[in-house]
mmCIF file of C-alpha atoms and ligand atoms in Angstrom:
data_model
loop_
_atom_site.group_PDB
_atom_site.id
_atom_site.type_symbol
_atom_site.label_atom_id
_atom_site.label_comp_id
_atom_site.label_asym_id
_atom_site.label_seq_id
_atom_site.Cartn_x
_atom_site.Cartn_y
_atom_site.Cartn_z
ATOM 1 C CA MET Z 1 143.579 120.287 108.087
ATOM 2 C CA ILE Z 2 143.583 116.751 109.493
ATOM 3 C CA GLY Z 3 145.587 113.969 107.868
ATOM 4 C CA GLY Z 4 145.653 115.778 104.553
ATOM 5 C CA TYR Z 5 141.924 116.486 104.559
ATOM 6 C CA ARG Z 6 140.444 119.944 104.883
ATOM 7 C CA ILE Z 7 137.494 120.066 107.281
ATOM 8 C CA GLU Z 8 134.604 121.966 105.707
ATOM 9 C CA ARG Z 9 131.956 121.755 108.421
ATOM 10 C CA LYS Z 10 130.476 119.644 111.166
ATOM 11 C CA LEU Z 11 127.745 117.281 109.987
ATOM 12 C CA SER Z 12 126.781 115.872 113.355
ATOM 13 C CA ALA Z 13 127.930 115.595 116.938
ATOM 14 C CA GLY Z 14 126.784 112.600 118.951
ATOM 15 C CA GLY Z 15 127.749 111.145 122.307
ATOM 16 C CA PHE Z 16 130.586 109.177 120.871
ATOM 17 C CA GLY Z 17 132.124 111.508 118.365
ATOM 18 C CA VAL Z 18 131.828 114.153 115.724
ATOM 19 C CA VAL Z 19 131.233 113.681 111.993
ATOM 20 C CA TYR Z 20 132.672 116.262 109.595
ATOM 21 C CA LEU Z 21 132.388 116.953 105.903
ATOM 22 C CA ALA Z 22 135.921 117.139 104.525
ATOM 23 C CA VAL Z 23 137.660 117.404 101.159
ATOM 24 C CA ASP Z 24 140.986 116.030 99.997
ATOM 25 C CA LYS Z 25 143.543 117.772 97.759
ATOM 26 C CA GLU Z 26 141.633 116.747 94.637
ATOM 27 C CA GLY Z 27 138.479 118.329 96.005
ATOM 28 C CA GLN Z 28 136.713 115.018 96.596
ATOM 29 C CA GLN Z 29 134.294 114.986 99.533
ATOM 30 C CA PHE Z 30 134.468 112.604 102.498
ATOM 31 C CA ALA Z 31 132.777 112.202 105.827
ATOM 32 C CA ILE Z 32 135.262 111.954 108.683
ATOM 33 C CA LYS Z 33 134.247 110.587 112.044
ATOM 34 C CA GLU Z 34 136.365 111.657 114.978
ATOM 35 C CA TYR Z 35 136.513 109.786 118.263
ATOM 36 C CA LEU Z 36 135.515 112.253 120.973
ATOM 37 C CA PRO Z 37 133.297 110.631 123.609
ATOM 38 C CA SER Z 38 131.573 113.520 125.353
ATOM 39 C CA SER Z 39 131.404 111.735 128.708
ATOM 40 C CA LEU Z 40 135.170 111.180 128.797
ATOM 41 C CA ALA Z 41 136.766 114.042 126.920
ATOM 42 C CA SER Z 42 136.210 117.676 126.152
ATOM 43 C CA ARG Z 43 137.920 120.111 123.860
ATOM 44 C CA ALA Z 44 138.239 123.837 124.258
ATOM 45 C CA VAL Z 45 137.319 126.145 121.379
ATOM 46 C CA GLY Z 46 140.262 126.566 119.034
ATOM 47 C CA GLU Z 47 142.099 123.538 120.426
ATOM 48 C CA LEU Z 48 142.924 120.349 118.560
ATOM 49 C CA LEU Z 49 143.784 118.044 121.434
ATOM 50 C CA PRO Z 50 140.995 116.689 123.618
ATOM 51 C CA GLN Z 51 141.219 117.035 127.365
ATOM 52 C CA VAL Z 52 140.685 113.841 129.288
ATOM 53 C CA LEU Z 53 140.269 113.726 133.043
ATOM 54 C CA PRO Z 54 143.029 111.538 134.579
ATOM 55 C CA GLU Z 55 140.532 109.135 136.155
ATOM 56 C CA LYS Z 56 138.883 108.617 132.778
ATOM 57 C CA LEU Z 57 142.050 108.105 130.806
ATOM 58 C CA SER Z 58 142.021 104.307 130.773
ATOM 59 C CA LEU Z 59 138.432 104.178 129.599
ATOM 60 C CA TYR Z 60 139.210 106.828 126.979
ATOM 61 C CA ARG Z 61 142.126 104.750 125.658
ATOM 62 C CA LEU Z 62 140.052 101.595 125.624
ATOM 63 C CA GLY Z 63 137.371 103.322 123.559
ATOM 64 C CA LEU Z 64 140.042 104.673 121.252
ATOM 65 C CA LYS Z 65 141.406 101.214 120.622
ATOM 66 C CA SER Z 66 137.917 99.916 119.885
ATOM 67 C CA PHE Z 67 137.182 102.806 117.553
ATOM 68 C CA PHE Z 68 140.345 101.971 115.682
ATOM 69 C CA GLU Z 69 139.353 98.319 115.473
ATOM 70 C CA GLU Z 70 135.934 99.300 114.186
ATOM 71 C CA GLY Z 71 137.653 101.158 111.357
ATOM 72 C CA ARG Z 72 139.915 98.231 110.628
ATOM 73 C CA SER Z 73 137.027 95.759 110.470
ATOM 74 C CA LEU Z 74 134.822 98.014 108.394
ATOM 75 C CA ALA Z 75 137.633 98.744 105.975
ATOM 76 C CA GLN Z 76 137.609 95.042 105.039
ATOM 77 C CA ILE Z 77 133.984 95.150 104.009
ATOM 78 C CA SER Z 78 133.156 96.447 100.600
ATOM 79 C CA HIS Z 79 129.447 96.444 99.932
ATOM 80 C CA GLY Z 80 127.087 99.076 98.598
ATOM 81 C CA SER Z 81 124.826 98.798 101.643
ATOM 82 C CA VAL Z 82 127.605 99.173 104.211
ATOM 83 C CA VAL Z 83 129.261 102.551 104.611
ATOM 84 C CA SER Z 84 132.758 102.444 103.076
ATOM 85 C CA VAL Z 85 135.644 103.185 105.388
ATOM 86 C CA LEU Z 86 138.452 104.311 103.136
ATOM 87 C CA ASN Z 87 141.068 105.323 105.647
ATOM 88 C CA PHE Z 88 141.584 105.621 109.371
ATOM 89 C CA PHE Z 89 144.420 107.186 111.265
ATOM 90 C CA ARG Z 90 145.575 108.543 114.606
ATOM 91 C CA GLU Z 91 146.207 112.221 115.046
ATOM 92 C CA ASN Z 92 145.691 114.807 117.782
ATOM 93 C CA GLU Z 93 145.630 112.021 120.391
ATOM 94 C CA THR Z 94 142.468 110.654 118.877
ATOM 95 C CA VAL Z 95 141.359 108.567 115.877
ATOM 96 C CA TYR Z 96 139.755 109.604 112.600
ATOM 97 C CA MET Z 97 137.749 107.374 110.305
ATOM 98 C CA VAL Z 98 137.389 108.505 106.700
ATOM 99 C CA MET Z 99 134.213 107.376 104.952
ATOM 100 C CA ASN Z 100 132.482 107.890 101.638
ATOM 101 C CA TYR Z 101 130.400 111.013 101.945
ATOM 102 C CA LEU Z 102 126.756 110.047 101.566
ATOM 103 C CA GLU Z 103 124.232 112.605 100.398
ATOM 104 C CA GLY Z 104 120.648 112.126 101.417
ATOM 105 C CA GLY Z 105 118.978 111.543 104.744
ATOM 106 C CA THR Z 106 118.436 108.849 107.323
ATOM 107 C CA LEU Z 107 115.443 106.536 107.287
ATOM 108 C CA GLN Z 108 114.469 108.284 110.508
ATOM 109 C CA ASP Z 109 114.214 111.627 108.653
ATOM 110 C CA PHE Z 110 111.903 110.014 106.107
ATOM 111 C CA ILE Z 111 109.713 108.406 108.752
ATOM 112 C CA ILE Z 112 109.382 111.654 110.688
ATOM 113 C CA THR Z 113 108.535 113.566 107.530
ATOM 114 C CA ALA Z 114 105.857 111.043 106.595
ATOM 115 C CA ARG Z 115 104.480 111.212 110.118
ATOM 116 C CA ASP Z 116 104.413 115.015 110.093
ATOM 117 C CA LEU Z 117 102.573 114.923 106.797
ATOM 118 C CA LYS Z 118 100.095 112.509 108.414
ATOM 119 C CA LYS Z 119 100.447 110.143 105.528
ATOM 120 C CA PRO Z 120 98.201 107.110 106.031
ATOM 121 C CA LYS Z 121 101.166 104.943 105.094
ATOM 122 C CA VAL Z 122 104.760 105.813 105.792
ATOM 123 C CA PHE Z 123 106.052 103.639 102.955
ATOM 124 C CA ARG Z 124 104.447 101.415 100.398
ATOM 125 C CA GLU Z 125 104.990 97.711 100.943
ATOM 126 C CA SER Z 126 107.114 97.371 97.803
ATOM 127 C CA THR Z 127 109.316 100.206 99.055
ATOM 128 C CA ILE Z 128 109.757 98.522 102.423
ATOM 129 C CA ARG Z 129 110.595 95.193 100.828
ATOM 130 C CA SER Z 130 113.206 96.578 98.466
ATOM 131 C CA LEU Z 131 114.729 98.876 101.062
ATOM 132 C CA PHE Z 132 115.238 96.080 103.583
ATOM 133 C CA ASP Z 133 116.290 93.634 100.903
ATOM 134 C CA GLU Z 134 119.166 95.996 100.190
ATOM 135 C CA ILE Z 135 120.025 96.456 103.849
ATOM 136 C CA LEU Z 136 119.947 92.691 104.434
ATOM 137 C CA ARG Z 137 122.401 92.090 101.610
ATOM 138 C CA GLY Z 138 124.865 94.301 103.451
ATOM 139 C CA LEU Z 139 124.058 92.854 106.855
ATOM 140 C CA ARG Z 140 124.733 89.369 105.567
ATOM 141 C CA ILE Z 141 128.271 90.383 104.614
ATOM 142 C CA VAL Z 142 128.755 92.052 108.003
ATOM 143 C CA HIS Z 143 127.732 88.840 109.761
ATOM 144 C CA GLN Z 144 130.007 86.829 107.476
ATOM 145 C CA HIS Z 145 132.844 88.973 108.819
ATOM 146 C CA LYS Z 146 131.899 87.874 112.340
ATOM 147 C CA MET Z 147 130.625 91.310 113.249
ATOM 148 C CA LEU Z 148 127.262 92.316 114.627
ATOM 149 C CA HIS Z 149 125.957 95.829 114.146
ATOM 150 C CA LEU Z 150 123.976 95.953 117.422
ATOM 151 C CA ASP Z 151 122.569 99.425 116.873
ATOM 152 C CA ILE Z 152 120.428 99.070 113.768
ATOM 153 C CA LYS Z 153 117.697 101.683 113.842
ATOM 154 C CA PRO Z 154 116.201 104.145 111.349
ATOM 155 C CA ALA Z 155 118.736 106.811 112.389
ATOM 156 C CA ASN Z 156 121.565 104.489 111.349
ATOM 157 C CA ILE Z 157 120.127 103.644 107.940
ATOM 158 C CA PHE Z 158 121.026 106.219 105.350
ATOM 159 C CA ILE Z 159 119.006 106.702 102.173
ATOM 160 C CA THR Z 160 121.103 108.377 99.538
ATOM 161 C CA ASP Z 161 119.913 110.802 96.902
ATOM 162 C CA ASP Z 162 120.705 108.143 94.304
ATOM 163 C CA ASN Z 163 118.350 105.763 96.125
ATOM 164 C CA ARG Z 164 120.722 103.435 97.882
ATOM 165 C CA ALA Z 165 120.132 102.197 101.416
ATOM 166 C CA VAL Z 166 123.352 102.185 103.448
ATOM 167 C CA MET Z 167 124.021 101.072 107.006
ATOM 168 C CA ILE Z 168 126.137 103.493 109.009
ATOM 169 C CA ASP Z 169 127.401 103.776 112.586
ATOM 170 C CA PHE Z 170 128.991 100.483 113.502
ATOM 171 C CA GLY Z 171 129.927 102.004 116.840
ATOM 172 C CA ALA Z 172 128.263 99.303 118.872
ATOM 173 C CA ALA Z 173 129.926 96.578 116.855
ATOM 174 C CA ARG Z 174 133.248 97.301 118.431
ATOM 175 C CA GLU Z 175 131.833 96.073 121.722
ATOM 176 C CA VAL Z 176 131.846 92.558 120.375
ATOM 177 C CA LEU Z 177 135.366 92.903 119.090
ATOM 178 C CA SER Z 178 136.897 94.238 122.247
ATOM 179 C CA LYS Z 179 135.071 92.046 124.780
ATOM 180 C CA GLU Z 180 136.600 94.018 127.641
ATOM 181 C CA GLY Z 181 133.298 94.523 129.322
ATOM 182 C CA ASN Z 182 133.571 98.262 129.711
ATOM 183 C CA PHE Z 183 130.609 100.066 128.279
ATOM 184 C CA ILE Z 184 131.193 103.582 127.203
ATOM 185 C CA ARG Z 185 127.670 104.408 126.209
ATOM 186 C CA PRO Z 186 124.368 102.645 126.555
ATOM 187 C CA MET Z 187 124.408 100.489 123.511
ATOM 188 C CA TYR Z 188 120.742 99.967 123.062
ATOM 189 C CA THR Z 189 118.084 102.186 121.586
ATOM 190 C CA PRO Z 190 114.667 101.523 123.136
ATOM 191 C CA GLY Z 191 112.275 99.910 120.713
ATOM 192 C CA PHE Z 192 114.999 98.558 118.452
ATOM 193 C CA ALA Z 193 117.174 96.626 120.899
ATOM 194 C CA ALA Z 194 116.447 92.916 121.321
ATOM 195 C CA PRO Z 195 115.667 91.687 124.856
ATOM 196 C CA GLU Z 196 119.020 89.858 125.088
ATOM 197 C CA MET Z 197 120.804 93.216 124.735
ATOM 198 C CA TYR Z 198 119.360 94.273 128.059
ATOM 199 C CA ARG Z 199 120.648 91.076 129.616
ATOM 200 C CA ARG Z 200 124.118 91.369 128.132
ATOM 201 C CA ASP Z 201 124.615 87.637 128.258
ATOM 202 C CA SER Z 202 126.154 85.495 125.604
ATOM 203 C CA SER Z 203 122.969 84.960 123.650
ATOM 204 C CA MET Z 204 123.676 87.718 121.144
ATOM 205 C CA GLY Z 205 124.027 86.711 117.528
ATOM 206 C CA PRO Z 206 122.712 87.489 114.030
ATOM 207 C CA TRP Z 207 119.193 87.168 115.501
ATOM 208 C CA THR Z 208 119.938 90.219 117.672
ATOM 209 C CA ASP Z 209 120.404 92.407 114.583
ATOM 210 C CA ILE Z 210 117.402 90.667 113.008
ATOM 211 C CA TYR Z 211 115.190 91.817 115.898
ATOM 212 C CA ALA Z 212 116.275 95.396 115.155
ATOM 213 C CA ILE Z 213 115.529 94.924 111.444
ATOM 214 C CA GLY Z 214 112.013 93.768 112.395
ATOM 215 C CA ALA Z 215 111.617 96.864 114.561
ATOM 216 C CA CYS Z 216 112.804 99.088 111.685
ATOM 217 C CA ILE Z 217 110.257 97.502 109.340
ATOM 218 C CA TYR Z 218 107.635 98.090 112.029
ATOM 219 C CA ALA Z 219 108.621 101.760 112.286
ATOM 220 C CA SER Z 220 108.490 102.054 108.496
ATOM 221 C CA MET Z 221 104.897 100.798 108.586
ATOM 222 C CA GLN Z 222 103.589 102.513 111.731
ATOM 223 C CA GLY Z 223 105.611 105.713 111.661
ATOM 224 C CA TYR Z 224 106.877 105.232 115.207
ATOM 225 C CA PRO Z 225 109.011 102.680 117.049
ATOM 226 C CA PRO Z 226 107.574 99.588 118.714
ATOM 227 C CA ASN Z 227 107.397 99.274 122.498
ATOM 228 C CA ASP Z 228 110.761 98.467 123.978
ATOM 229 C CA ALA Z 229 111.670 94.921 124.952
ATOM 230 C CA PRO Z 230 111.216 95.316 128.747
ATOM 231 C CA GLN Z 231 107.723 96.752 128.174
ATOM 232 C CA ARG Z 232 106.948 93.880 125.847
ATOM 233 C CA THR Z 233 108.156 91.327 128.364
ATOM 234 C CA GLU Z 234 105.744 92.843 130.865
ATOM 235 C CA LYS Z 235 102.767 93.100 128.508
ATOM 236 C CA ASP Z 236 103.208 92.422 124.825
ATOM 237 C CA ARG Z 237 101.022 94.593 122.628
ATOM 238 C CA LEU Z 238 102.894 93.908 119.407
ATOM 239 C CA SER Z 239 100.232 91.668 117.857
ATOM 240 C CA LEU Z 240 97.546 94.177 118.704
ATOM 241 C CA ALA Z 241 99.514 97.043 117.162
ATOM 242 C CA LEU Z 242 100.255 94.971 114.070
ATOM 243 C CA SER Z 243 96.620 93.921 113.693
ATOM 244 C CA ARG Z 244 95.768 97.553 112.952
ATOM 245 C CA LEU Z 245 97.973 97.269 109.878
ATOM 246 C CA ARG Z 246 96.091 94.313 108.429
ATOM 247 C CA GLY Z 247 94.654 95.203 105.085
ATOM 248 C CA VAL Z 248 97.126 98.066 104.741
ATOM 249 C CA TYR Z 249 100.116 95.735 104.492
ATOM 250 C CA SER Z 250 100.088 92.069 103.511
ATOM 251 C CA ASP Z 251 99.722 89.370 106.144
ATOM 252 C CA ASN Z 252 103.062 88.046 105.010
ATOM 253 C CA LEU Z 253 104.891 91.286 105.839
ATOM 254 C CA ILE Z 254 103.129 91.536 109.195
ATOM 255 C CA GLU Z 255 104.161 87.950 109.947
ATOM 256 C CA VAL Z 256 107.750 88.724 108.987
ATOM 257 C CA VAL Z 257 107.826 91.551 111.553
ATOM 258 C CA GLN Z 258 106.325 89.293 114.189
ATOM 259 C CA TRP Z 259 108.865 86.588 113.406
ATOM 260 C CA CYS Z 260 111.859 88.949 113.573
ATOM 261 C CA MET Z 261 110.612 90.506 116.784
ATOM 262 C CA ALA Z 262 109.948 87.317 118.722
ATOM 263 C CA LEU Z 263 111.063 87.851 122.308
ATOM 264 C CA ASP Z 264 112.708 84.438 122.307
ATOM 265 C CA PRO Z 265 115.884 84.689 120.197
ATOM 266 C CA LEU Z 266 115.434 81.100 119.040
ATOM 267 C CA ALA Z 267 111.991 81.855 117.635
ATOM 268 C CA ARG Z 268 113.429 84.459 115.217
ATOM 269 C CA PRO Z 269 115.057 83.904 111.830
ATOM 270 C CA GLN Z 270 118.475 82.591 112.803
ATOM 271 C CA SER Z 271 120.265 84.035 109.825
ATOM 272 C CA VAL Z 272 119.888 86.946 107.459
ATOM 273 C CA PHE Z 273 119.544 84.419 104.656
ATOM 274 C CA ALA Z 274 116.433 82.885 106.236
ATOM 275 C CA LEU Z 275 114.863 86.321 106.522
ATOM 276 C CA GLN Z 276 115.830 87.338 102.988
ATOM 277 C CA LYS Z 277 114.045 84.279 101.654
ATOM 278 C CA GLU Z 278 110.829 85.259 103.398
ATOM 279 C CA LEU Z 279 111.035 88.934 102.522
ATOM 280 C CA SER Z 280 111.493 88.244 98.825
ATOM 281 C CA ARG Z 281 108.297 86.185 98.679
ATOM 282 C CA GLU Z 282 106.233 88.900 97.128
ATOM 283 C CA SER Z 283 104.147 86.554 95.043
ATOM 284 C CA GLU Z 284 102.698 85.011 98.166
ATOM 285 C CA ARG Z 285 101.137 88.145 99.495
ATOM 286 C CA ARG Z 286 97.794 87.718 101.142
ATOM 287 C CA TYR Z 287 95.601 90.464 102.431
ATOM 288 C CA THR Z 288 93.020 89.758 105.093
ATOM 289 C CA LYS Z 289 89.625 91.198 104.505
ATOM 290 C CA LEU Z 290 88.958 93.886 107.036
ATOM 291 C CA THR Z 291 86.135 93.693 109.507
ATOM 292 C CA VAL Z 292 83.617 96.528 109.431
ATOM 293 C CA GLY Z 293 85.029 97.900 112.657
ATOM 294 C CA GLU Z 294 88.536 97.944 111.224
ATOM 295 C CA ARG Z 295 87.338 99.614 108.041
ATOM 296 C CA VAL Z 296 85.607 102.387 109.954
ATOM 297 C CA ARG Z 297 88.648 102.939 112.093
ATOM 298 C CA LEU Z 298 90.976 103.098 109.107
ATOM 299 C CA GLN Z 299 88.613 105.422 107.301
ATOM 300 C CA PHE Z 300 88.340 107.603 110.356
ATOM 301 C CA ASP Z 301 92.124 107.758 110.651
ATOM 302 C CA SER Z 302 92.473 108.928 107.096
ATOM 303 C CA VAL Z 303 89.831 111.642 107.590
ATOM 304 C CA VAL Z 304 91.715 112.864 110.639
ATOM 305 C CA SER Z 305 94.951 112.755 108.665
ATOM 306 C CA ASP Z 306 93.556 114.763 105.759
ATOM 307 C CA THR Z 307 92.485 117.633 107.946
ATOM 308 C CA LYS Z 308 95.799 117.834 109.724
ATOM 309 C CA LYS Z 309 98.011 117.774 106.661
ATOM 310 C CA THR Z 310 101.028 120.005 106.809
ATOM 311 C CA SER Z 311 103.399 120.846 104.020
ATOM 312 C CA ARG Z 312 106.546 120.880 106.101
ATOM 313 C CA LYS Z 313 109.456 119.245 104.330
ATOM 314 C CA ALA Z 314 107.073 118.303 101.562
ATOM 315 C CA HIS Z 315 109.935 117.971 99.135
ATOM 316 C CA VAL Z 316 111.124 114.859 100.908
ATOM 317 C CA SER Z 317 108.825 112.071 99.918
ATOM 318 C CA GLY Z 318 108.932 108.553 101.174
ATOM 319 C CA THR Z 319 108.132 107.039 97.849
ATOM 320 C CA ARG Z 320 111.538 106.034 96.632
ATOM 321 C CA PHE Z 321 112.676 102.452 96.105
ATOM 322 C CA LYS Z 322 109.932 101.729 93.630
HETATM 323 N N1 ADP D 1 129.386 108.608 105.588
HETATM 324 C C1 ADP D 1 128.573 109.612 105.914
HETATM 325 N N2 ADP D 1 128.162 110.500 104.991
HETATM 326 C C2 ADP D 1 127.345 111.528 105.324
HETATM 327 N N3 ADP D 1 126.876 111.750 106.556
HETATM 328 C C3 ADP D 1 127.254 110.894 107.528
HETATM 329 C C4 ADP D 1 128.115 109.780 107.271
HETATM 330 N N4 ADP D 1 128.325 109.115 108.422
HETATM 331 C C5 ADP D 1 127.617 109.776 109.359
HETATM 332 N N5 ADP D 1 126.979 110.837 108.832
HETATM 333 C C6 ADP D 1 126.119 111.800 109.538
HETATM 334 O O1 ADP D 1 126.468 111.855 110.892
HETATM 335 C C7 ADP D 1 125.402 111.374 111.724
HETATM 336 C C8 ADP D 1 125.962 110.569 112.874
HETATM 337 O O2 ADP D 1 126.745 109.516 112.390
HETATM 338 P P1 ADP D 1 126.764 108.112 113.115
HETATM 339 O O3 ADP D 1 127.819 107.282 112.433
HETATM 340 O O4 ADP D 1 125.386 107.537 113.154
HETATM 341 O O5 ADP D 1 127.308 108.460 114.566
HETATM 342 P P2 ADP D 1 126.625 108.600 116.013
HETATM 343 O O6 ADP D 1 125.161 108.265 115.875
HETATM 344 O O7 ADP D 1 127.373 107.616 116.845
HETATM 345 O O8 ADP D 1 126.867 110.015 116.387
HETATM 346 C C9 ADP D 1 124.506 110.583 110.789
HETATM 347 O O9 ADP D 1 123.156 110.596 111.198
HETATM 348 C C10 ADP D 1 124.675 111.332 109.484
HETATM 349 O O10 ADP D 1 123.842 112.470 109.455
HETATM 350 MG MG1 MG D 2 124.087 106.956 114.701
#
């Protein structure tokens, strides 16, 4: 029992904490995230209190404060596309954040399944547009609350069984709030982190999350993440990679990805609103005619895919969000 909730089982354990499935007295289910940074604290089997090495205590406490602030900030946001934080409290010398329990899987699970099935397309264009339209509605509210997510990636986008897209894991957001300059974990995920995140200067803003959104759309089209920002700065193959998708997805969607993923922050959409406007322009779709070479290559890819089809996880299909 923690704070009146009965812990049923562990849902996930990451570097920063543990997520549990819990129920309250009425039997309602919740997901509870516990602050337990593996690099700073450990906990023996059967114990409730974490053990923190004395030299790591100040960093542990700083992270704890930030985790608490994350809960406080998130609790103010009520939007269907942002995970709801219903309660947060201190106990056992750590902090617990009580969230709505979401049933479904992450966008990452869907992408991997589609990739394993060797589907020629991970998602249909209409699916991509409606999925990210939903996510952007939530992200706009987050930005209005002067928060940045800073770790948007397919693993942090949850797709529920009732077909909602929900952003989870605002762990990196607390960095902005606490401005203390101590980094507890590497905050960036290669492929999804904007170049300014590697610099850690003051140029982060809504456009930093927008870069990650572009990378998520890319992954939803290609089935794998784009090259990371340092690689791209060295030699940018984004246009080349995207050109393979011409004819499969509209030019407009490809341009949107290119716009979001501009290496120069100023060359990206500066606000979620600007991006939403472009993404909702479905009527303006144009498809480039493929060259013969491109046709052959696409055809060849689909032949290869057909022969390698597997049925693993076939029950999970990436064709929601019609
Ligand atoms: N509200 C929730 N409902 C259901 N599962 C959740 C919820 N929040 C997190 N999870 C599960 O826990 C995993 C890790 O959560 P996340 O917040 O991304 O933490 P981190 O990546 O920092 O470990 C998610 O991928 C998801 O499987
Ligand atoms: Mg996560």
